[in-house]
Short mmCIF file of C-alpha atoms in Angstrom, two decimals:
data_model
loop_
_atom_site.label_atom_id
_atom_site.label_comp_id
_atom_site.label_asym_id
_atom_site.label_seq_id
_atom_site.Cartn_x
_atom_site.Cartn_y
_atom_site.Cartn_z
CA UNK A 30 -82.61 76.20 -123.42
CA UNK A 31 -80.06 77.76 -125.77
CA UNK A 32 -82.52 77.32 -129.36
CA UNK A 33 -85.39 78.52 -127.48
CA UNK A 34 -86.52 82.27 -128.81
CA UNK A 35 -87.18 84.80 -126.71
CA UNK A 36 -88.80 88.04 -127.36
CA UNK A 37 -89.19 89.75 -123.73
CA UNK A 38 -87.28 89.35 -120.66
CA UNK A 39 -88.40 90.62 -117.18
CA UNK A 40 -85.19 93.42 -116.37
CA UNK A 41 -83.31 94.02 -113.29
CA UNK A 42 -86.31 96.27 -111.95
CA UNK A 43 -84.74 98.70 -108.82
CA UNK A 44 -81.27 97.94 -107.83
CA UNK A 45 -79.57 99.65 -104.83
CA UNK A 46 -76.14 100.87 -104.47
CA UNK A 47 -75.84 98.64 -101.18
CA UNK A 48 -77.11 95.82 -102.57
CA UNK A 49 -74.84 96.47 -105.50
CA UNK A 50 -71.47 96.77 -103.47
CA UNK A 51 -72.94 93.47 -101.83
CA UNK A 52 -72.95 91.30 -105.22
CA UNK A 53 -69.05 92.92 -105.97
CA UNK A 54 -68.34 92.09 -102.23
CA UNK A 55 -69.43 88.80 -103.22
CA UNK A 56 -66.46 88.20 -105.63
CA UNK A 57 -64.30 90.77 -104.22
CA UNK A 58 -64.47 93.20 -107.28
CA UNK A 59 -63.78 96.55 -105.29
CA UNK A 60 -65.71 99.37 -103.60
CA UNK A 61 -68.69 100.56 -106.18
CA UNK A 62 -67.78 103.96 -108.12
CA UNK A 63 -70.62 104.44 -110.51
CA UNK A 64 -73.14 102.17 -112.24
CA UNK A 65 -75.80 102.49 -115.39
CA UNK A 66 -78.20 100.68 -117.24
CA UNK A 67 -75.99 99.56 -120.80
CA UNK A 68 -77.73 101.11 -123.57
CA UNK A 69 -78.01 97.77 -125.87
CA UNK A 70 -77.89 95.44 -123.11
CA UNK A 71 -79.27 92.14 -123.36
CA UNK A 72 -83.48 92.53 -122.87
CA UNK A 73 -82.70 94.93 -119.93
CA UNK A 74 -80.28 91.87 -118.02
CA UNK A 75 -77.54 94.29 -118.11
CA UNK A 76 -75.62 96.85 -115.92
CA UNK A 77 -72.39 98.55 -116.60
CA UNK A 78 -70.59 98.70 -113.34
CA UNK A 79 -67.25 100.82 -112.68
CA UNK A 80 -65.44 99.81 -109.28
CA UNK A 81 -62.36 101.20 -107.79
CA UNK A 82 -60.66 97.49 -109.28
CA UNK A 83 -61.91 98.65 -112.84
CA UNK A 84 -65.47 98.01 -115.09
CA UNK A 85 -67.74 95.33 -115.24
CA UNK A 86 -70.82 93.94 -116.87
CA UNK A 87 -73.37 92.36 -114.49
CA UNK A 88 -76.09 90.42 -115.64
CA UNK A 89 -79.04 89.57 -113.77
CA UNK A 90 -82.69 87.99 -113.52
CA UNK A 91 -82.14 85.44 -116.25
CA UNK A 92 -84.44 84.57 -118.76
CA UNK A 93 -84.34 80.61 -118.07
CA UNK A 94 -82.61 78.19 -115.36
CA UNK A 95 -79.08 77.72 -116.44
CA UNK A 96 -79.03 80.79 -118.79
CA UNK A 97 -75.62 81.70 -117.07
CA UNK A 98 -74.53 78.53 -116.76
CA UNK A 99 -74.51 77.58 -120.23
CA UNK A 100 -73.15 81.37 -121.33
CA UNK A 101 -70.37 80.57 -118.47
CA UNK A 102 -69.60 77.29 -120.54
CA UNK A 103 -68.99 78.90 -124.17
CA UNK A 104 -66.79 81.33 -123.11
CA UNK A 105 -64.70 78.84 -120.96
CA UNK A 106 -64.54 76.89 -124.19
CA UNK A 107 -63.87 79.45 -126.44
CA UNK A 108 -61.50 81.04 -124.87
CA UNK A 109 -59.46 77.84 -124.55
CA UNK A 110 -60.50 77.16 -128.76
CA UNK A 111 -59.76 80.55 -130.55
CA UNK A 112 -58.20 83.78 -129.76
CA UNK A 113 -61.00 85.71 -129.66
CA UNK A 114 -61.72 88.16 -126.65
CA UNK A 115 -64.24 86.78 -124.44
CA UNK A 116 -65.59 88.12 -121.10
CA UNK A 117 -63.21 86.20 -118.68
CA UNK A 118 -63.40 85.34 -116.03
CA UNK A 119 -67.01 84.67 -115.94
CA UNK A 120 -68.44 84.50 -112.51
CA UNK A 121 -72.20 83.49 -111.11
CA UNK A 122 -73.56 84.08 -108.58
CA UNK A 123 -76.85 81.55 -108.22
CA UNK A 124 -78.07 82.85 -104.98
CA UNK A 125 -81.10 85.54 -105.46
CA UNK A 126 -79.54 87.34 -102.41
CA UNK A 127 -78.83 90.54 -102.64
CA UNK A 128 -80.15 91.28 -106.08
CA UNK A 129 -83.39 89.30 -106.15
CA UNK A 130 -82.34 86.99 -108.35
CA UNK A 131 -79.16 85.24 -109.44
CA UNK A 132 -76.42 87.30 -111.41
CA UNK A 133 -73.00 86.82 -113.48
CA UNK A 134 -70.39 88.97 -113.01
CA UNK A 135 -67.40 89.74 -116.04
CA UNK A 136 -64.81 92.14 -116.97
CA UNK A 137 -65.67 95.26 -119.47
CA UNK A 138 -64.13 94.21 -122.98
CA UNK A 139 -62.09 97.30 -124.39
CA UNK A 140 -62.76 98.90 -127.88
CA UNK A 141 -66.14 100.22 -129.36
CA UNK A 142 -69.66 98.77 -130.75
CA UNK A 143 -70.14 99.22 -134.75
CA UNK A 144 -72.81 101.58 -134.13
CA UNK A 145 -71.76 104.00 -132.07
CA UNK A 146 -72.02 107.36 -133.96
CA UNK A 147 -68.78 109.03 -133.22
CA UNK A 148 -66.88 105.79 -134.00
CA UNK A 149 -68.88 105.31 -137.75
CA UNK A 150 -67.90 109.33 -138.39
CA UNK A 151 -64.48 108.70 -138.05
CA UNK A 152 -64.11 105.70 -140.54
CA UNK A 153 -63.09 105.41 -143.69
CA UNK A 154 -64.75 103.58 -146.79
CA UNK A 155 -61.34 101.19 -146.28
CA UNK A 156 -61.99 100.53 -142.82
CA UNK A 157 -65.45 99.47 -143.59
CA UNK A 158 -63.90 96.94 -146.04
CA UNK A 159 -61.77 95.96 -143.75
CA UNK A 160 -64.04 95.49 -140.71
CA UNK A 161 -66.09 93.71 -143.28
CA UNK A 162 -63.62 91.33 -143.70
CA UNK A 163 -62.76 90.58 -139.93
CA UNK A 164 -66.38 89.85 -138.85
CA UNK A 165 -65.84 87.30 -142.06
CA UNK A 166 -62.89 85.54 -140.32
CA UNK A 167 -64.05 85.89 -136.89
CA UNK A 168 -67.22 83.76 -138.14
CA UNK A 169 -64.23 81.09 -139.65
CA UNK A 170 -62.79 80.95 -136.60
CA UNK A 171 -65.88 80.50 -134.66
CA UNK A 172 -67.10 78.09 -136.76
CA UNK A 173 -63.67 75.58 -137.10
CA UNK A 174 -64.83 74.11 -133.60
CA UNK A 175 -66.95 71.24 -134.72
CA UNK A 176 -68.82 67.95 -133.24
CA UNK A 177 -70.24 65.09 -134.46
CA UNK A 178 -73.86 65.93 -133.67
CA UNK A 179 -76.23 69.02 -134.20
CA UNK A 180 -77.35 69.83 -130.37
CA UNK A 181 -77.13 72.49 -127.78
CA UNK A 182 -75.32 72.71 -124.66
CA UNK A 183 -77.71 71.69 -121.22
CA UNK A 184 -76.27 73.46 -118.08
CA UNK A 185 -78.08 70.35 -115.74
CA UNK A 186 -76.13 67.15 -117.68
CA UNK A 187 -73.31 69.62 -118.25
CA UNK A 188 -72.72 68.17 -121.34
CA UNK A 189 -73.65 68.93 -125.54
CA UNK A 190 -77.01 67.00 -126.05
CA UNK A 191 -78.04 66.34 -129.54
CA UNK A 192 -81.05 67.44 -130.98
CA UNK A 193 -83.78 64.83 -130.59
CA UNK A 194 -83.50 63.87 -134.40
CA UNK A 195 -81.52 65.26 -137.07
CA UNK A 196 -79.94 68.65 -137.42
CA UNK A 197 -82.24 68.99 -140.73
CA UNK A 198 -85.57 67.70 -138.35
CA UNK A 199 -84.47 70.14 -135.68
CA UNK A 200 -83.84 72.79 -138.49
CA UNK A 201 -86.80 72.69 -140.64
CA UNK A 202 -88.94 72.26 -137.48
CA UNK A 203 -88.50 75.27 -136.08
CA UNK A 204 -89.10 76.77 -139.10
CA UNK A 205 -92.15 75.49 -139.59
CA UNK A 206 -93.19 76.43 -135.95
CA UNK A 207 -92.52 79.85 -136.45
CA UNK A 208 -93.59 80.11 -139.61
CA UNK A 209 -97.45 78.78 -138.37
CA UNK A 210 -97.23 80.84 -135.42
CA UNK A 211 -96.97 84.03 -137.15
CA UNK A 212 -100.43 82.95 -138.40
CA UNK A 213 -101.80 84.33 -134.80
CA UNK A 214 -100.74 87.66 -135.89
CA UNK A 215 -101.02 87.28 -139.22
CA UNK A 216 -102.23 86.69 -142.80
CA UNK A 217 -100.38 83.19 -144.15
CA UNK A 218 -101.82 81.68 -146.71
CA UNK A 219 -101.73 78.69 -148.22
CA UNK A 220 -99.51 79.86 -150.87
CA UNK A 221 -97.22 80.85 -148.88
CA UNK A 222 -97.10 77.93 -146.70
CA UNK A 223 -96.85 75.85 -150.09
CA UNK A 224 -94.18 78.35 -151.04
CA UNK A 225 -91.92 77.57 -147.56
CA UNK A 226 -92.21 74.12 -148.27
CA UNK A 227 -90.92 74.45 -151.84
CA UNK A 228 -87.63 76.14 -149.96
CA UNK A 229 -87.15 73.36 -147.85
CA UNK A 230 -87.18 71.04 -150.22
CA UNK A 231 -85.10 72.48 -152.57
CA UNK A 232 -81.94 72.94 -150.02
CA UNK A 233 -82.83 69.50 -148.02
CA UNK A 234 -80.01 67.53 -149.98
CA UNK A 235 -77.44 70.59 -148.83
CA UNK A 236 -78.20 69.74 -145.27
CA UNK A 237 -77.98 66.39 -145.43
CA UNK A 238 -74.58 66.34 -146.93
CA UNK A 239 -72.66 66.38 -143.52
CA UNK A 240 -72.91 64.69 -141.00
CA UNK A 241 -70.27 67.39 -139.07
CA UNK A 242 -71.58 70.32 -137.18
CA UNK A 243 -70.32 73.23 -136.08
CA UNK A 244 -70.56 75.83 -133.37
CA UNK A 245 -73.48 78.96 -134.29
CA UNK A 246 -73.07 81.36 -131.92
CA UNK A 247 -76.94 82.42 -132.89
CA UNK A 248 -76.57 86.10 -132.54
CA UNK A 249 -73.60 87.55 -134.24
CA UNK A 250 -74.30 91.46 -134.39
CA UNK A 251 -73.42 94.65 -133.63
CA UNK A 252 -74.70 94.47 -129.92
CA UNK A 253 -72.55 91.72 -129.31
CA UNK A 254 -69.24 92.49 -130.17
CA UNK A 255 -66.53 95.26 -129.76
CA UNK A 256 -63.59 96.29 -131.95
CA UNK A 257 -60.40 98.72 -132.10
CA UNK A 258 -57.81 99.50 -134.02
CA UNK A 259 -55.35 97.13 -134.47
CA UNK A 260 -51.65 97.59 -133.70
CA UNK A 261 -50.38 95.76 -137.34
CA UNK A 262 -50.73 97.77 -140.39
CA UNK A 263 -51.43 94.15 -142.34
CA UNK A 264 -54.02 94.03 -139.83
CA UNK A 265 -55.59 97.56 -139.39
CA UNK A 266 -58.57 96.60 -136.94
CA UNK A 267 -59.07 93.48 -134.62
CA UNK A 268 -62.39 92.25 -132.83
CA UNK A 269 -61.54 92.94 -128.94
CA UNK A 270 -64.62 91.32 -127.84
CA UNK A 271 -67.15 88.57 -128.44
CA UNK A 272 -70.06 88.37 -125.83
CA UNK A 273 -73.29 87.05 -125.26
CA UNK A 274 -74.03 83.11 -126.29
CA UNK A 275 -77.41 82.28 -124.91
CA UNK A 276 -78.17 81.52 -128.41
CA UNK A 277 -75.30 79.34 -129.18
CA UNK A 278 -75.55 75.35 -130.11
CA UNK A 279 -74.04 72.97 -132.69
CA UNK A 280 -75.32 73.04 -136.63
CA UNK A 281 -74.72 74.66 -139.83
CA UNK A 282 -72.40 77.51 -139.15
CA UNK A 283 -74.00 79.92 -142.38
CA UNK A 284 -76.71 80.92 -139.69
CA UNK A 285 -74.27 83.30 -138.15
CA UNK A 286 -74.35 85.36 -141.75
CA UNK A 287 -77.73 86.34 -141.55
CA UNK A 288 -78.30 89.27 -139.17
CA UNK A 289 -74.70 91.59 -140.57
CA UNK A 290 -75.79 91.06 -143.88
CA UNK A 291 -79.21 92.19 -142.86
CA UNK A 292 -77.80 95.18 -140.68
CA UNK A 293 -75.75 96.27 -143.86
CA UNK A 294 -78.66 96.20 -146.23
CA UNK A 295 -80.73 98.08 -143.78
CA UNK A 296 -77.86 100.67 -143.87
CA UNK A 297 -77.90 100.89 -147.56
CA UNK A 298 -74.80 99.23 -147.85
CA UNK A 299 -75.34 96.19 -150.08
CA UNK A 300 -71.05 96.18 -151.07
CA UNK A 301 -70.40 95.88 -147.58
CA UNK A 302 -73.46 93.24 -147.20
CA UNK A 303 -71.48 91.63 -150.58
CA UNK A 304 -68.12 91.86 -149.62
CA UNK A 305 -68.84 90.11 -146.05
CA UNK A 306 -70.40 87.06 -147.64
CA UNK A 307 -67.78 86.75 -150.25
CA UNK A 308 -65.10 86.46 -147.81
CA UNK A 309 -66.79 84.15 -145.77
CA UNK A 310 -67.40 82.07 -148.62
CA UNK A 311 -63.88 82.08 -150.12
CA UNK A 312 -62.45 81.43 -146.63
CA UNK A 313 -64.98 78.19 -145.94
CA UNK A 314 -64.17 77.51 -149.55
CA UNK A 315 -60.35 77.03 -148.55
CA UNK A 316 -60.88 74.98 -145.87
CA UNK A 317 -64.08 72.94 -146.29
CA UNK A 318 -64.59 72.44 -149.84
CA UNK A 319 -67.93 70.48 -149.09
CA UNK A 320 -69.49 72.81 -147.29
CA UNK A 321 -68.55 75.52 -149.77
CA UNK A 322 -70.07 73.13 -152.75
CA UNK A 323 -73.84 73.92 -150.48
CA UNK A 324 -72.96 77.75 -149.53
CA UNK A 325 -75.73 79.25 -151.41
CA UNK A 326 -78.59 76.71 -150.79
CA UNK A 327 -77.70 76.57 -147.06
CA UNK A 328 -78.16 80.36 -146.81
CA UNK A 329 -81.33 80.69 -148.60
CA UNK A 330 -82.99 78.58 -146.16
CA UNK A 331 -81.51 80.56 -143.10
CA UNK A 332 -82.39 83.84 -144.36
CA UNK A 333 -85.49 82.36 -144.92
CA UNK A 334 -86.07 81.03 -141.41
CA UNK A 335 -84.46 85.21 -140.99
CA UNK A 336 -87.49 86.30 -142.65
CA UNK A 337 -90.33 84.20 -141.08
CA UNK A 338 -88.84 85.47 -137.38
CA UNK A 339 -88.97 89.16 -138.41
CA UNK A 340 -92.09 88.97 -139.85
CA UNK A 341 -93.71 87.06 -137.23
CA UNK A 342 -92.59 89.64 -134.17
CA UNK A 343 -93.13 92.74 -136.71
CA UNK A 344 -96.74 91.59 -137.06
CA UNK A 345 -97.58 90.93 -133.49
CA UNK A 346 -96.17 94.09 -132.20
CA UNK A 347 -97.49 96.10 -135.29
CA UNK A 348 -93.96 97.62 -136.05
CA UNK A 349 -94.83 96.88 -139.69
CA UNK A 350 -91.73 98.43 -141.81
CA UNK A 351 -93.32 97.58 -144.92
CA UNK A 352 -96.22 97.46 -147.09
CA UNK A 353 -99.10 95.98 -145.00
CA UNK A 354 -100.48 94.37 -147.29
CA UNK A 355 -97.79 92.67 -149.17
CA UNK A 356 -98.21 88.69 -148.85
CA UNK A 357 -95.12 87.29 -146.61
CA UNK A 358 -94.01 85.13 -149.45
CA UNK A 359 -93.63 87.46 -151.50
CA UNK A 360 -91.94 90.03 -148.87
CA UNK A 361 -89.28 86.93 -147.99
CA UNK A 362 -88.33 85.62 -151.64
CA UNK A 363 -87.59 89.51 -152.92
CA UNK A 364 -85.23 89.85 -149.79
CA UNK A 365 -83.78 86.05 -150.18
CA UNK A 366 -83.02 86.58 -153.79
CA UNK A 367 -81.77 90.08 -153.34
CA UNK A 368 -78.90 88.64 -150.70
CA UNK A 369 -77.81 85.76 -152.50
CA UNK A 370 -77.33 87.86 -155.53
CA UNK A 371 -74.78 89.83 -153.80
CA UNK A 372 -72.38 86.12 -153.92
CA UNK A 373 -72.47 86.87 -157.99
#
């Protein structure tokens, strides 16, 4: 389901050009031109795909039943809810025939990923600032479409299901799980397990607070979206596409902060890491002053649940990135209080 965490997916394994030009022939998408693996793609589900009608992204061999399905649904819905470029239309294919397994089909977004290196030599320190400050309002805009009740989206009922429980019991759950799994791979003490719980805690009146939740698209970063320059001089770059929400559901909308502000520090670029949270927070500050009032508590306790992830798949995998033998509480409080320092 869409709050499930995944750290492996199986690929696409061999794919022939004739069984290729079968899938387009499926949807009538033109005669086949020239295809390639996508460089960041999704866990190896992804294959750009250029066609005499134009280019494509095809995804394939999901990594659960209805993973399409439910991805098909959120950008149906958002494209009706914001104006933000999303991969329409959005078609599936459930049969495994031709591929092997079932597929979905979608246009090529225009414009560029963050990261590419020609694109990041030809910016300025303003158009940093500024693309600093879109990925701030695209997260506003994201976030305005709200529900009553913290849940995720299941492709079978068709429908939003809530959580069983509340958001904060769904929430501080998971944490928890993930926090005693990384024991497997692992030293966690009991310090540090006393130290989680002293987090939780502290922020559990923020969460309980509102009873309104909002969409979390789950994975807002780099990979997963695509800008250009924009044609407005008041608005000098514009986000030209928003993909990929197998992670999305319904809860506190500050979750979405987590991995730019981490991709900026990691840069070594803690005023762009600043700058990006401050907007955000003056823009939710203007429009919901309660959820503004619990900004900085919220976001401790999602860069927490940040930290516990990273640390948990760093350790099994033994890409340790720093030192081995510092204890994980004291690892996640130095990064915690080092972000939320940047709001000051």
């Amino acid at each position: 389901m869409t709050t499930r965490i995944y750290f492996a997916a199986n690929g696409l394994g061999h794919i022939t050009e004739h069984d290729l030009q079968q899938a387009l022939d499926h949807f009538t998408l033109g005669t086949l031109v020239h295809y390639q693996r996508t460089a960041q793609g999704v866990m190896g589900q992804t294959l750009l795909v250029q066609t005499t009608q134009g280019e494509f992204i095809l995804k394939g061999n999901p990594l659960y039943n209805g993973q399409f399905l439910e991805e098909q649904f959120f950008v149906e819905q958002l494209a009706v809810r914001t104006s933000i470029p999303v991969p329409l239309p959005y078609h599936i294919h459930k049969d495994a025939q031709p591929l092997g397994w079932s597929y979905a089909i979608m246009p090529k977004l225009p414009g560029c990923h963050l990261y590419e290196p020609d694109f990041q030599a030809a910016m300025t320190s303003q158009d940093h600032e500024d693309i600093a400050d879109l990925l701030a309002e695209t997260l506003t805009h994201l976030h305005h479409w709200k529900v009553p009740d913290a849940g995720e989206y299941d492709p079978v009922a068709d429908k939003i299901m809530p959580f069983a429980g509340s958001y904060l019991d769904w929430l501080y759950g998971s944490i928890r799980h993930w926090l005693h799994d990384a024991e497997k791979y692992s030293v966690i003490t009991d310090a540090d397990i006393r130290w989680v719980d002293e987090q939780l805690k502290r922020s559990e009146s923020a969460f309980l607070a509102s009873a309104v939740h909002e969409f979390v698209m789950g994975d807002f970063k780099v990979e997963n979206f695509l800008i250009q320059k924009g044609a407005q001089p008041a608005s000098p770059w514009k986000l030209s596409g928003l993909f990929d929400f197998t992670t999305a559901y319904f809860g506190d909308g500050t979750a979405d902060l987590t991995k730019m502000t981490a991709r900026y520090l990691r840069e070594g670029q803690p005023d762009l890491a600043a700058r990006f949270l401050r907007h955000y927070r003056q823009l939710i500050c203007a429009d919901d002053p309660e959820k503004c009032a619990h900004f900085r508590s919220r976001l401790r306790i999602h860069l927490l649940y940040q930290r516990i992830l990273w640390w948990g798949e760093a350790k099994a995998t033994g890409q340790v990135t720093w030192e081995d033998d510092l204890p994980f509480a004291t690892w996640a409080e130095q990064y915690i209080e080092r972000v939320l320092s940047l709001l000051d």
